[in-house]
Tab-separated table of C-alpha atoms in Angstrom:
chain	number	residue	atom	x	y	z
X	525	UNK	CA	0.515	65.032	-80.734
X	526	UNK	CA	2.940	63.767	-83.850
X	527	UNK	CA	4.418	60.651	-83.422
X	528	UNK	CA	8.020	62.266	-82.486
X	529	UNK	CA	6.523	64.409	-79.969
X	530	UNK	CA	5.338	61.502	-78.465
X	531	UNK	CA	7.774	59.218	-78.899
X	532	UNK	CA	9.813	62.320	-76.902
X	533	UNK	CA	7.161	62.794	-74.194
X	534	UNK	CA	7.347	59.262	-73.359
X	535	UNK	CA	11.423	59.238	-73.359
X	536	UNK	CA	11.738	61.712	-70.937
X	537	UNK	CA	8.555	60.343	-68.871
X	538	UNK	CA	10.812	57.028	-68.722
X	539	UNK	CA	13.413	58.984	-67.072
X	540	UNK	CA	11.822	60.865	-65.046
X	541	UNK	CA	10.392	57.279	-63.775
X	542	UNK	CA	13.209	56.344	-62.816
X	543	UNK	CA	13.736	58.808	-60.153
X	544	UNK	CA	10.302	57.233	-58.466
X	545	UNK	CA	10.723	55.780	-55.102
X	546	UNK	CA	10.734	51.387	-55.669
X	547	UNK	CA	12.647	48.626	-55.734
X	548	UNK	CA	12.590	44.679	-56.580
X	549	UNK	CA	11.441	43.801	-52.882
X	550	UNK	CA	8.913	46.216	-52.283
X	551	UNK	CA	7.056	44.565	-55.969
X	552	UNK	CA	7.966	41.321	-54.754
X	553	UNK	CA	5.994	42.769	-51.310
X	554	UNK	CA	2.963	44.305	-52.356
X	555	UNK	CA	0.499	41.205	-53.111
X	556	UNK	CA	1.010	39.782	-49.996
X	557	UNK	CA	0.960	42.773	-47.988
X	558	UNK	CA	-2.426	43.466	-49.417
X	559	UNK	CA	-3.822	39.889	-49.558
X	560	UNK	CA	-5.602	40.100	-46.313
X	561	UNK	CA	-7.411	42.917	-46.941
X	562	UNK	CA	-8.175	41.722	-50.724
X	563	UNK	CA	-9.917	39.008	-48.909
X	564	UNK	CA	-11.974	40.485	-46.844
X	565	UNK	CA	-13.737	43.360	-48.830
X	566	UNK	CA	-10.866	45.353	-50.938
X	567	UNK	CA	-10.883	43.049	-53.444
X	568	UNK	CA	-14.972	44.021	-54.373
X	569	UNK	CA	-14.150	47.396	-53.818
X	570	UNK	CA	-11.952	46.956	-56.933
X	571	UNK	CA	-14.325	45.432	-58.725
X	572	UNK	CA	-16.755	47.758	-58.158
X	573	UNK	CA	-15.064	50.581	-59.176
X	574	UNK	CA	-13.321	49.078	-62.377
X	575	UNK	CA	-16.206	47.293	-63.904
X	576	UNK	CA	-17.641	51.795	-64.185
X	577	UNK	CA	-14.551	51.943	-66.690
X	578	UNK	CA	-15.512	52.837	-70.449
X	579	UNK	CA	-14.414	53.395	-74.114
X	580	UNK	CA	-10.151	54.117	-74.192
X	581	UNK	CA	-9.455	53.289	-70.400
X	582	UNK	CA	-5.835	54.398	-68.756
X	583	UNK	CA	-5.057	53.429	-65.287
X	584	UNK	CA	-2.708	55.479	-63.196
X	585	UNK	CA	-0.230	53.734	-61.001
X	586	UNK	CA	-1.342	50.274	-62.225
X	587	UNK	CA	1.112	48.878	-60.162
X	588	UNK	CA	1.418	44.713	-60.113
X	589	UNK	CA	-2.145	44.152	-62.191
X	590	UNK	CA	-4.757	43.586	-59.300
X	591	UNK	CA	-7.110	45.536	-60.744
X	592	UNK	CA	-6.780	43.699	-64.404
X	593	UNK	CA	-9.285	41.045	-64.234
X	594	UNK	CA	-12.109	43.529	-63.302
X	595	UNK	CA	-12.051	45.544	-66.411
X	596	UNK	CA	-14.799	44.993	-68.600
X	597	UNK	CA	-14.527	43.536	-71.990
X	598	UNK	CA	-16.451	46.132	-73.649
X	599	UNK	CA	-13.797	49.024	-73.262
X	600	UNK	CA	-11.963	50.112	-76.557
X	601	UNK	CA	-8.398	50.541	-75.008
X	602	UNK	CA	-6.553	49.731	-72.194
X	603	UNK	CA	-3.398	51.595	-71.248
X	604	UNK	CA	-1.408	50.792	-67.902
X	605	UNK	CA	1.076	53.324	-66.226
X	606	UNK	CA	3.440	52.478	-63.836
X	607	UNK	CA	6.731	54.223	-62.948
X	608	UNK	CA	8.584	51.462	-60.751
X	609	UNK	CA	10.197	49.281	-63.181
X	610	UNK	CA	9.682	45.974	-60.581
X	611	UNK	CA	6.334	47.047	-60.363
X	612	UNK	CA	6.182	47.317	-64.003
X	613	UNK	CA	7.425	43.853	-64.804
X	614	UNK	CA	4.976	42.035	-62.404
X	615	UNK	CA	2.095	44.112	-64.555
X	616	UNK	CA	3.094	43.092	-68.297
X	617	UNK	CA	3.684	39.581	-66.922
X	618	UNK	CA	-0.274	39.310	-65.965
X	619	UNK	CA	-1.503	41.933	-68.692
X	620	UNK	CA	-0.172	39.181	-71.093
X	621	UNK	CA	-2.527	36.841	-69.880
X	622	UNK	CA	-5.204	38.645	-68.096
X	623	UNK	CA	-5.485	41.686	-70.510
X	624	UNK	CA	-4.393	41.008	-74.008
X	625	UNK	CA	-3.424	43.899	-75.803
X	626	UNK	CA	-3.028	46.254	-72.718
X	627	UNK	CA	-0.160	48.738	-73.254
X	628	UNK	CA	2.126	49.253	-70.423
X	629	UNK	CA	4.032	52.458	-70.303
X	630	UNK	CA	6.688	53.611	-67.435
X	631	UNK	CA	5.664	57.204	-67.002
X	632	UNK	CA	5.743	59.123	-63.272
X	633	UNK	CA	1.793	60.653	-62.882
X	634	UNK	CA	3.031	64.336	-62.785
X	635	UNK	CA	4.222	64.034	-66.413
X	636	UNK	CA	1.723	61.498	-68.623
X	637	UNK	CA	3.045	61.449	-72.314
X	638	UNK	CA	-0.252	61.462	-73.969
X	639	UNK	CA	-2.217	63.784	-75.865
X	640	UNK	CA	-4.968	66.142	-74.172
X	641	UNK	CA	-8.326	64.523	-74.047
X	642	UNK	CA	-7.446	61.171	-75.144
X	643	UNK	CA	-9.004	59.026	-72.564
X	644	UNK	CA	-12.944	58.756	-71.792
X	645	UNK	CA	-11.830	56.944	-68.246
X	646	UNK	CA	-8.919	57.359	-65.810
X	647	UNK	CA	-8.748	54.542	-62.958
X	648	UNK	CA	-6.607	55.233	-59.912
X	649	UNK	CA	-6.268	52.738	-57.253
X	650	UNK	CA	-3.893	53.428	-53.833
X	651	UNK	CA	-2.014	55.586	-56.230
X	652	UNK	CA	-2.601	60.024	-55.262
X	653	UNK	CA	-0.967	58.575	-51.515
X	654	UNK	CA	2.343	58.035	-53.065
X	655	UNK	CA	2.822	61.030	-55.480
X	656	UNK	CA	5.188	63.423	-54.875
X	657	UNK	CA	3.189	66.184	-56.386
X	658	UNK	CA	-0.696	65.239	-55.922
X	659	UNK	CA	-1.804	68.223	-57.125
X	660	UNK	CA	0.455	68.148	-60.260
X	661	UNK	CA	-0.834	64.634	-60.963
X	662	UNK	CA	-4.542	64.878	-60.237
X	663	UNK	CA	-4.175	68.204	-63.483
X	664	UNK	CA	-2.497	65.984	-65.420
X	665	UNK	CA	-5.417	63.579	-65.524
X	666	UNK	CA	-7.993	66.647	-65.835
X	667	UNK	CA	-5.358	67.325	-69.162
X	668	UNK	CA	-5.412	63.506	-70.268
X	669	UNK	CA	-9.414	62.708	-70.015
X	670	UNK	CA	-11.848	64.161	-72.292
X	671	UNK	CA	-14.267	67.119	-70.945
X	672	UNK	CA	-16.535	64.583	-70.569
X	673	UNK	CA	-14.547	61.890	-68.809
X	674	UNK	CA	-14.421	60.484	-65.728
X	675	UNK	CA	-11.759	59.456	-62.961
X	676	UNK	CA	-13.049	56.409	-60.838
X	677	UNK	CA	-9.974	56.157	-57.889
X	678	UNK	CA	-10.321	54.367	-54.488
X	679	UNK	CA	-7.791	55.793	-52.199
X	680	UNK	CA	-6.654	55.431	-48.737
X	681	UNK	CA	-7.090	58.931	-46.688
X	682	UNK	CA	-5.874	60.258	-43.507
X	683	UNK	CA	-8.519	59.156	-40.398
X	684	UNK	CA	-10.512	61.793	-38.628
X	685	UNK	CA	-10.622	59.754	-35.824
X	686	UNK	CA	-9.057	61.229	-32.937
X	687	UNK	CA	-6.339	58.322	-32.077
X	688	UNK	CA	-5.998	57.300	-35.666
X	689	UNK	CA	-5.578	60.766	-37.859
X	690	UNK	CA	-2.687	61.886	-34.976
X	691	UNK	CA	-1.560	58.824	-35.108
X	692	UNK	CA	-0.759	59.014	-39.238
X	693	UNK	CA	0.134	62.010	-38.796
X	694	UNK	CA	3.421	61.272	-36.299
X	695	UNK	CA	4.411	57.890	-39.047
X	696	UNK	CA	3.995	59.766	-42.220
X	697	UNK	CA	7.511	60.251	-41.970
X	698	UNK	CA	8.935	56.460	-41.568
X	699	UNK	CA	6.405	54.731	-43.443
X	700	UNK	CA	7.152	56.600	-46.429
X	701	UNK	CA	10.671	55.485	-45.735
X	702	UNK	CA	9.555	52.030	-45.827
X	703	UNK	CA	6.236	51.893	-48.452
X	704	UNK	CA	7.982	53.999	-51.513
X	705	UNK	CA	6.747	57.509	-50.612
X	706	UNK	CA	3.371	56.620	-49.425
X	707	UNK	CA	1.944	59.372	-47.742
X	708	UNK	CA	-0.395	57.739	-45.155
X	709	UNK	CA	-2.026	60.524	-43.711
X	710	UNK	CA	-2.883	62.365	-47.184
X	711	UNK	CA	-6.646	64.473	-47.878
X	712	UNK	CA	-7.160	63.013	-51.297
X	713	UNK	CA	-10.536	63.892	-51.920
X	714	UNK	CA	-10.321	67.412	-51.244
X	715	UNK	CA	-7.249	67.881	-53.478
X	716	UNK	CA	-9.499	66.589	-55.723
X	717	UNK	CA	-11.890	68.853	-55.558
X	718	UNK	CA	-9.506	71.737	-55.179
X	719	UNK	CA	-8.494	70.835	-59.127
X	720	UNK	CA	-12.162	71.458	-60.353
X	721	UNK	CA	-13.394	68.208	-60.031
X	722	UNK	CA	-17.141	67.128	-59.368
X	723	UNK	CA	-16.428	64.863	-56.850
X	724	UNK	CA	-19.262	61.656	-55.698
X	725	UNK	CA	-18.275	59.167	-53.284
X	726	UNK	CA	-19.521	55.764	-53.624
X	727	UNK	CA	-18.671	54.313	-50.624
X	728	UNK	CA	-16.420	55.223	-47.550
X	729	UNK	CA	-15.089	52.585	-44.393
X	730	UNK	CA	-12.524	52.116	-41.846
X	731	UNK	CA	-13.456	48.239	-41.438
X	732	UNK	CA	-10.598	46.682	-43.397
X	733	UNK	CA	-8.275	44.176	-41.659
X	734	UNK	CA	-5.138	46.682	-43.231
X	735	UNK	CA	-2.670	48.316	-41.722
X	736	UNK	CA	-3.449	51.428	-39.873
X	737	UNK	CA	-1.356	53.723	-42.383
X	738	UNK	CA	-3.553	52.370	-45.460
X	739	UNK	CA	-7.265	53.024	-44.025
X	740	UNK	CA	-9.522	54.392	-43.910
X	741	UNK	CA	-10.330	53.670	-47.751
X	742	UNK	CA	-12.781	56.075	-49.861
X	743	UNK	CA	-14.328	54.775	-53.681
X	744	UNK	CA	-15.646	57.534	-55.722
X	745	UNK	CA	-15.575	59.122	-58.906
X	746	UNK	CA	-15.144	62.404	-60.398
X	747	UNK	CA	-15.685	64.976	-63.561
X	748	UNK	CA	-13.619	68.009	-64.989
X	749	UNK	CA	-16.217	70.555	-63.909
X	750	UNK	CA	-15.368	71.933	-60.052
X	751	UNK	CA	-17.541	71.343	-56.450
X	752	UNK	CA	-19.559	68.382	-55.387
X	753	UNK	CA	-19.618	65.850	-52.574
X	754	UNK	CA	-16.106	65.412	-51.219
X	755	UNK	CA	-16.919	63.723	-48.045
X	756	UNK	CA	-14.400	61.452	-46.472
């Protein structure tokens, strides 16, 4: 893509962020809604998944930075999306000090103003529950990563326990009136799948001291290529 183009793409991905669900409080929010259950496990869960990141990295949804001290110092690029501008704020305040050199770019994840195949890793964290076109988003990774590449996310998915799943089910509604769009009772994995993805999950739990719209949480990554694992 020519500079121009780019310079274009990214324009119009800008506006287009705008229109995302967020404001000042809900940034101001999201830290300490988490912290509890960064304490008690999410927080290595993070880790774990981040530290698999390799060569030019882009993270969708980066949101306020908590996954920036887990990337390794080995990758060749870093490049940080997030469409709330509060959210996007918080981020190149810490990327400044806790990942020198990171790029931060406002872009919603159904339109990503970067050329085809440019990244060897995509990292989404809590990000596919919030989009208002999953399917749209999760194809314009597949377009963004090289054939080779690989998208490491860790997602919260709708319960198939039989209090909790109904129970998602009946406050999708309100909570996305009150958590920016999130979706809370949302199959990520097999919409995954569904976009030709090989799909391996690392790890899968409902133990986290989290509210009961944001668990149960699955870590896992997957390949341009179609099938797999895609057990929640």
């Amino acid at each position: 893509m020519d500079t121009d183009s780019e310079r274009s793409r990214r324009a119009e991905a800008e506006l287009l962020a705008d229109q995302v669900p967020g404001s000042r409080l809900s940034a101001r929010l999201y830290d300490p809604i988490l912290w509890l259950g960064e304490r008690t496990g999410l927080s290595r869960w993070r880790r774990n998944l981040v530290s698999g990141a390799a060569g030019r990295v882009m993270e969708l949804g980066a949101g306020t930075g908590l996954n920036l001290a887990f990337y390794p110092g080995t990758i060749e690029e870093l490049v940080l999306v997030e469409p709330d501008r509060h959210k996007a704020e918080r981020l190149a305040g810490k990327a400044r000090t806790a990942a020198p050199g990171a790029e931060v770019v406002r872009a919603p994840a159904e339109l990503l103003p970067f050329a085809d195949g440019r990244f060897d890793t995509v990292v989404a964290t809590l990000v596919f529950c919030t989009v208002a076109d999953p399917m749209a988003a999760i194809r314009e990774v597949e377009r963004v990563l090289k054939p080779d590449g690989r998208l490491l996310f860790l997602e919260h998915v709708r319960s198939d326990g039989e209090r909790l799943g109904p129970l998602q089910d009946r406050l999708e509604r309100p909570w996305m009136k009150v958590a920016d769009g999130c979706h809370c009772n949302r199959r990520t994995v097999p919409l995954i799948r569904e976009a030709g993805f090989d799909v391996e999950i690392a790890a899968s739990a409902d133990r986290w001291l989290m509210l009961p719209t944001t668990r149960p949480l699955v870590r896992g990554s997957a390949r341009p290529g179609g099938g797999g694992d895609v057990r929640e």
